[in-house]
Amino acid sequence: MTEPEQSAPQGLTALFATEESAEQPAASLQRRFWAMSSGFWRGKSAGAAWLLTGAIIALVGANIAIQYGINRWNRYFFDALDAHDPGRISFAMLLFAALAAGAILAMVAQVFCRLTLQARWRRWLTGSLAGQWLAGRRFYQMSIAVPELDSPEFRMTDDVRIATEPIVDFAIGLSNAVLMAAVFVGVLWNAGGSITFMGFTIPGYLVVCAALYGGLTSGVMIFLGRPLIRYTERKNAAEAQVRFELVRVRENAESIALIGGEEGEERQLGGTLDEALGRWRWVVWQQSLMTFIIHGNTILAPVLPLLLGAPKYLSGEMSLGQLMQIAAAFVQVQLAFNWLVENYIRLAEWSASADRVVALWTTLRRLAREDEEERITLTESPDEAIHLRNLSVHQYGGRVVINGAEASFQPGEKILIKGDSGAGKSTLIRAVAGLWPWGNGEVQIPRGARVMFVPQRPYIANGTLKAALSYPDPPDDSQHQAMLDALHRCGLRHLAGRLDDEERWDKTLSGGEQQRVAFARLLLQKPEIVVMDEATSALDEASQDSMMSLFKHELADVMLLSIGHRPGLEEYHERVVELVRKPRGAQMQDEGEPPRRSGRLSNLLRRALRPRPSPDPAGRHEA
């Protein structure tokens, strides 16, 4: 077997390398995880958190007391058997029933409190991470700044679950182990007494044997198990890559199907699956070695104290009840000493998932700190216009895309932004819309103005068509007629009877229909400023004219900033701003009013000469 890195395909190795957090390299994973998650015991959630924690601590103590009572019962019961005393045996059975009932009730209450604490802590941490992810549009910025940080949604769900639930179990188990060791070491010391071996008297010899045995098994487990954490992390990263590729195929299903890319995708996925399987083999091998120790300890631990106590029992120095008592106590001490042995595999799994969650938290904190550094600032405009003041837009890595832009856009003005591919047009309008923070300078937006961004592929929310039209606002029944009017105006009258239907509208509607839905939203929400990026690319020319004419009639008062390369767009804009590439970043040049076609006759000729699109079966006219 060779180390898994040697067989890793290019790209995967780089992905796995990102799992190590770059922040606070000297800080342990445990400290960083606690810094991230300990807020659950502060703030609004603190009351319930501490109540559940206190209840669990009390129940752990109660369980230890009951286990000690059962240990004492062992001595009493077997001494009664040895004495052939029916009365004592009957009393022992009644006593055991009471102890068993107490043990069951304490365990049920502990399980209830444990599961409740785990669920609440997980809910709090997932909510905290999701809040940071959504705040300041970091979910968008992270896809650009840290594209190698795979599956943030999986980290906030499954990885958070795996990282929080075991911590509660570990805390309960470790507390139980420490208290159990403290109580039952005393039992072994007192009940086992001392033994003379080769002229030497060893006081509390069973305690010495238990410590040596526990130290040996724990030491071997740590030695064998150390690589498991690394292997589990790599295995989890490989599984994340498999999920990523499957999601990518689903999201690009149509494009892959149209070009017949199934075999290529199958080959790529097969290679990733082989890599994941190779990393699984290392985990399987390591867990097999550790199971040898765990299972061997399970078989040997109950027998060893009987062998150690047999000489004193046979010599008459120890009763049968004492022998059974120390056997039970020895097992409890071994369970305590071997807590690490029993939980090492789960610790490895926890470490792998906790590292992925901490990496996400660290990235979100870094992006939050960067928000406080030199950034494009959005401020309030002194009038009703948008002003760009010495605006420079950078790539995330620092490369200047647009340098020193100065411009003012007046209310109701329609501006077309042009430029060569890669000149920074889309980046500029994202900066104006507040999506792109990297750079410096100032964007002044009128106070209270609502800005709506219309991308090439509009987002269509799940649920009813009514919810998709009103998004991001909740649907309002009072807008029912306005929605019908907007559907009719935007060429979607065939959907008028389906406002309350629930569908995956992003899959049901064609690309052109989705762009028409985005224009229908504009009619419903009537923003003061609209920013568009190739928003008519899926429409035929007649449909484009119909949608853009909204800005001459129903939306005439709206300020429009748009990017588009389709012919005929110029006539719907009053002003053209061009980005011209320069060595130190593109410069903005205002061309003023675009050239207009010569009157209505030219427009009629253009419409008459262009080919007519064929209607689809539903009566739609999108290209």
Coordinates of C-alpha atoms in Angstrom, one line a residue, residues 366-597:
R366 CA -11.7 36.6 7.1
L367 CA -14.3 38.0 4.6
A368 CA -16.0 39.9 7.4
R369 CA -12.6 41.5 8.4
E370 CA -11.9 42.3 4.8
D371 CA -15.3 44.2 4.7
E372 CA -13.8 46.6 7.2
E373 CA -10.6 47.2 5.2
E374 CA -10.3 49.3 2.0
R375 CA -13.4 48.5 0.0
I376 CA -15.8 50.1 -2.4
T377 CA -18.1 52.2 -0.2
L378 CA -21.8 52.6 -0.7
T379 CA -23.0 56.0 0.6
E380 CA -26.0 58.2 0.4
S381 CA -26.3 60.4 -2.7
P382 CA -26.8 64.1 -2.1
D383 CA -29.5 64.1 -4.7
E384 CA -31.6 61.7 -6.7
A385 CA -28.7 60.6 -9.0
I386 CA -26.1 57.8 -8.8
H387 CA -22.6 59.1 -8.5
L388 CA -19.3 57.2 -9.0
R389 CA -16.5 59.0 -7.2
N390 CA -13.0 57.9 -8.1
L391 CA -14.2 54.3 -8.4
S392 CA -11.6 51.6 -9.0
V393 CA -12.8 48.0 -9.2
H394 CA -10.4 45.2 -8.5
Q395 CA -10.4 41.4 -8.9
Y396 CA -10.3 39.6 -5.6
G397 CA -6.5 39.0 -6.0
G398 CA -5.9 42.7 -6.4
R399 CA -5.6 43.2 -10.2
V400 CA -7.2 46.5 -11.2
V401 CA -10.1 46.0 -13.7
I402 CA -11.5 49.6 -13.8
N403 CA -9.5 52.5 -12.7
G404 CA -10.7 55.9 -11.4
A405 CA -14.2 55.9 -12.9
E406 CA -16.2 59.2 -12.5
A407 CA -19.8 59.4 -13.6
S408 CA -23.3 60.6 -12.6
F409 CA -26.5 58.9 -13.7
Q410 CA -29.7 60.9 -13.4
P411 CA -33.2 59.8 -12.4
G412 CA -35.0 58.2 -15.3
E413 CA -31.9 58.1 -17.4
K414 CA -31.3 55.0 -19.5
I415 CA -27.6 54.1 -19.8
L416 CA -26.0 51.4 -22.0
I417 CA -22.6 50.2 -20.8
K418 CA -20.4 48.9 -23.6
G419 CA -16.8 47.6 -24.0
D420 CA -14.7 44.7 -25.1
S421 CA -15.1 41.4 -23.6
G422 CA -13.2 41.3 -20.3
A423 CA -13.2 45.1 -19.9
G424 CA -15.1 44.9 -16.7
K425 CA -18.7 45.8 -17.7
S426 CA -20.4 43.1 -15.5
T427 CA -18.0 43.8 -12.6
L428 CA -18.8 47.5 -12.8
I429 CA -22.6 47.1 -12.6
R430 CA -22.1 44.5 -9.8
A431 CA -20.1 47.1 -7.9
V432 CA -22.9 49.7 -8.5
A433 CA -25.5 47.2 -7.3
G434 CA -23.5 46.5 -4.1
L435 CA -22.5 43.0 -5.0
W436 CA -18.8 43.5 -5.7
P437 CA -16.8 45.0 -2.7
W438 CA -13.3 44.7 -4.0
G439 CA -11.7 47.9 -4.9
N440 CA -11.9 51.5 -3.6
G441 CA -13.7 54.7 -4.2
E442 CA -17.4 55.5 -3.7
V443 CA -20.8 54.7 -5.1
Q444 CA -23.5 57.1 -4.0
I445 CA -27.0 55.8 -4.2
P446 CA -30.1 57.9 -3.6
R447 CA -31.6 57.5 -0.1
G448 CA -34.4 55.0 0.0
A449 CA -34.0 54.0 -3.6
R450 CA -34.8 50.4 -4.4
V451 CA -32.2 48.8 -6.7
M452 CA -33.2 45.6 -8.6
F453 CA -30.5 43.6 -10.4
V454 CA -31.7 41.6 -13.4
P455 CA -29.0 39.0 -14.5
Q456 CA -28.8 37.0 -17.7
R457 CA -30.2 34.0 -15.8
P458 CA -32.8 35.3 -13.3
Y459 CA -33.4 33.4 -10.1
I460 CA -36.8 31.7 -9.9
A461 CA -37.7 30.7 -6.4
N462 CA -39.4 27.4 -5.6
G463 CA -43.1 27.4 -4.7
T464 CA -46.0 29.0 -6.5
L465 CA -45.7 31.1 -9.6
K466 CA -47.1 34.0 -7.4
A467 CA -44.2 33.6 -5.0
A468 CA -41.8 33.6 -8.0
L469 CA -43.3 36.8 -9.3
S470 CA -43.2 38.6 -6.0
Y471 CA -39.7 37.4 -4.9
P472 CA -37.9 38.6 -2.8
D473 CA -41.1 39.9 -1.2
P474 CA -43.6 37.4 0.1
P475 CA -46.7 36.9 -2.2
D476 CA -49.6 39.3 -1.5
D477 CA -53.1 38.3 -2.6
S478 CA -54.0 42.0 -3.0
Q479 CA -51.6 42.0 -6.0
H480 CA -53.5 39.2 -7.9
Q481 CA -54.8 41.4 -10.6
A482 CA -51.5 43.3 -10.9
M483 CA -49.8 39.9 -11.4
L484 CA -52.2 39.0 -14.1
D485 CA -51.7 42.3 -15.9
A486 CA -47.9 41.9 -15.6
L487 CA -48.1 38.4 -17.1
H488 CA -50.2 39.6 -20.0
R489 CA -47.9 42.6 -20.6
C490 CA -44.8 40.4 -20.6
G491 CA -46.1 37.8 -23.0
L492 CA -46.9 35.2 -20.4
R493 CA -50.7 35.1 -20.6
H494 CA -50.6 31.3 -21.0
L495 CA -49.5 31.2 -17.3
A496 CA -52.2 33.4 -16.0
G497 CA -54.2 30.5 -14.6
R498 CA -51.3 28.9 -12.8
L499 CA -50.5 31.6 -10.2
D500 CA -51.2 29.2 -7.4
D501 CA -49.5 26.2 -8.9
E502 CA -46.4 24.9 -7.2
E503 CA -43.6 23.9 -9.6
R504 CA -39.9 23.9 -10.1
W505 CA -40.4 26.9 -12.3
D506 CA -36.7 27.2 -13.0
K507 CA -37.0 23.8 -14.8
T508 CA -40.5 24.3 -16.2
L509 CA -40.0 27.7 -17.8
S510 CA -37.8 28.2 -20.9
G511 CA -34.9 30.6 -20.7
G512 CA -36.9 33.3 -22.5
E513 CA -39.9 32.8 -20.2
Q514 CA -37.7 33.1 -17.1
Q515 CA -36.3 36.4 -18.5
R516 CA -39.9 37.6 -19.0
V517 CA -40.7 36.7 -15.4
A518 CA -37.9 39.0 -14.3
F519 CA -39.4 41.9 -16.3
A520 CA -42.8 41.1 -14.8
R521 CA -41.2 41.5 -11.4
L522 CA -40.1 45.0 -12.4
L523 CA -43.7 45.9 -13.3
L524 CA -44.9 44.6 -9.9
Q525 CA -42.2 46.1 -7.7
K526 CA -41.4 49.3 -9.6
P527 CA -37.9 50.0 -8.3
E528 CA -36.3 53.3 -8.8
I529 CA -33.1 51.8 -10.2
V530 CA -32.7 48.8 -12.5
V531 CA -29.3 47.2 -13.2
M532 CA -29.4 44.6 -16.1
D533 CA -26.7 42.3 -17.4
E534 CA -27.6 40.6 -20.7
A535 CA -31.2 40.4 -19.4
T536 CA -32.7 39.8 -22.9
S537 CA -30.2 37.3 -24.3
A538 CA -32.7 34.5 -24.4
L539 CA -35.4 36.5 -26.2
D540 CA -35.9 36.9 -30.0
E541 CA -35.7 40.4 -31.3
A542 CA -39.4 41.1 -31.3
S543 CA -39.7 39.9 -27.6
Q544 CA -36.6 42.0 -26.7
D545 CA -38.3 45.1 -28.2
S546 CA -41.5 44.3 -26.3
M547 CA -39.7 44.0 -23.0
M548 CA -37.4 47.0 -23.5
S549 CA -40.3 49.2 -24.5
L550 CA -41.4 48.9 -20.8
F551 CA -38.7 51.5 -20.1
K552 CA -40.3 53.9 -22.5
H553 CA -43.8 53.5 -21.1
E554 CA -44.6 51.7 -17.8
L555 CA -41.1 52.1 -16.4
A556 CA -40.2 55.4 -18.0
D557 CA -39.3 56.9 -14.6
V558 CA -36.8 54.2 -13.8
M559 CA -33.1 54.7 -14.0
L560 CA -31.7 51.9 -16.1
L561 CA -28.0 50.7 -16.2
S562 CA -27.7 47.8 -18.6
I563 CA -25.1 45.7 -20.4
G564 CA -26.2 44.1 -23.7
H565 CA -24.7 43.2 -27.1
R566 CA -27.9 42.4 -28.9
P567 CA -28.7 44.7 -31.9
G568 CA -31.5 47.2 -31.4
L569 CA -30.8 47.9 -27.7
E570 CA -29.3 51.4 -28.4
E571 CA -32.7 52.9 -29.3
Y572 CA -33.9 52.1 -25.7
H573 CA -31.0 54.0 -24.1
E574 CA -30.3 57.7 -24.1
R575 CA -26.6 57.5 -23.2
V576 CA -23.7 55.1 -23.9
V577 CA -20.8 54.7 -21.5
E578 CA -17.9 52.7 -22.9
L579 CA -15.1 50.9 -20.9
V580 CA -11.8 51.1 -22.8
R581 CA -9.0 48.8 -21.8
K582 CA -5.8 50.4 -20.5
P583 CA -2.6 48.8 -19.0
R584 CA -3.6 50.0 -15.5
G585 CA -7.3 49.2 -15.7
A586 CA -10.1 50.1 -18.0
Q587 CA -11.1 53.8 -18.3
M588 CA -14.7 55.0 -18.5
Q589 CA -15.6 57.1 -21.6
D590 CA -19.0 58.7 -21.8
E591 CA -20.1 58.8 -25.5
G592 CA -23.2 60.7 -24.6
E593 CA -26.4 60.1 -26.6
P594 CA -26.2 57.0 -28.9
P595 CA -26.8 57.4 -32.6
R596 CA -30.5 57.0 -33.4
R597 CA -32.1 55.3 -36.4

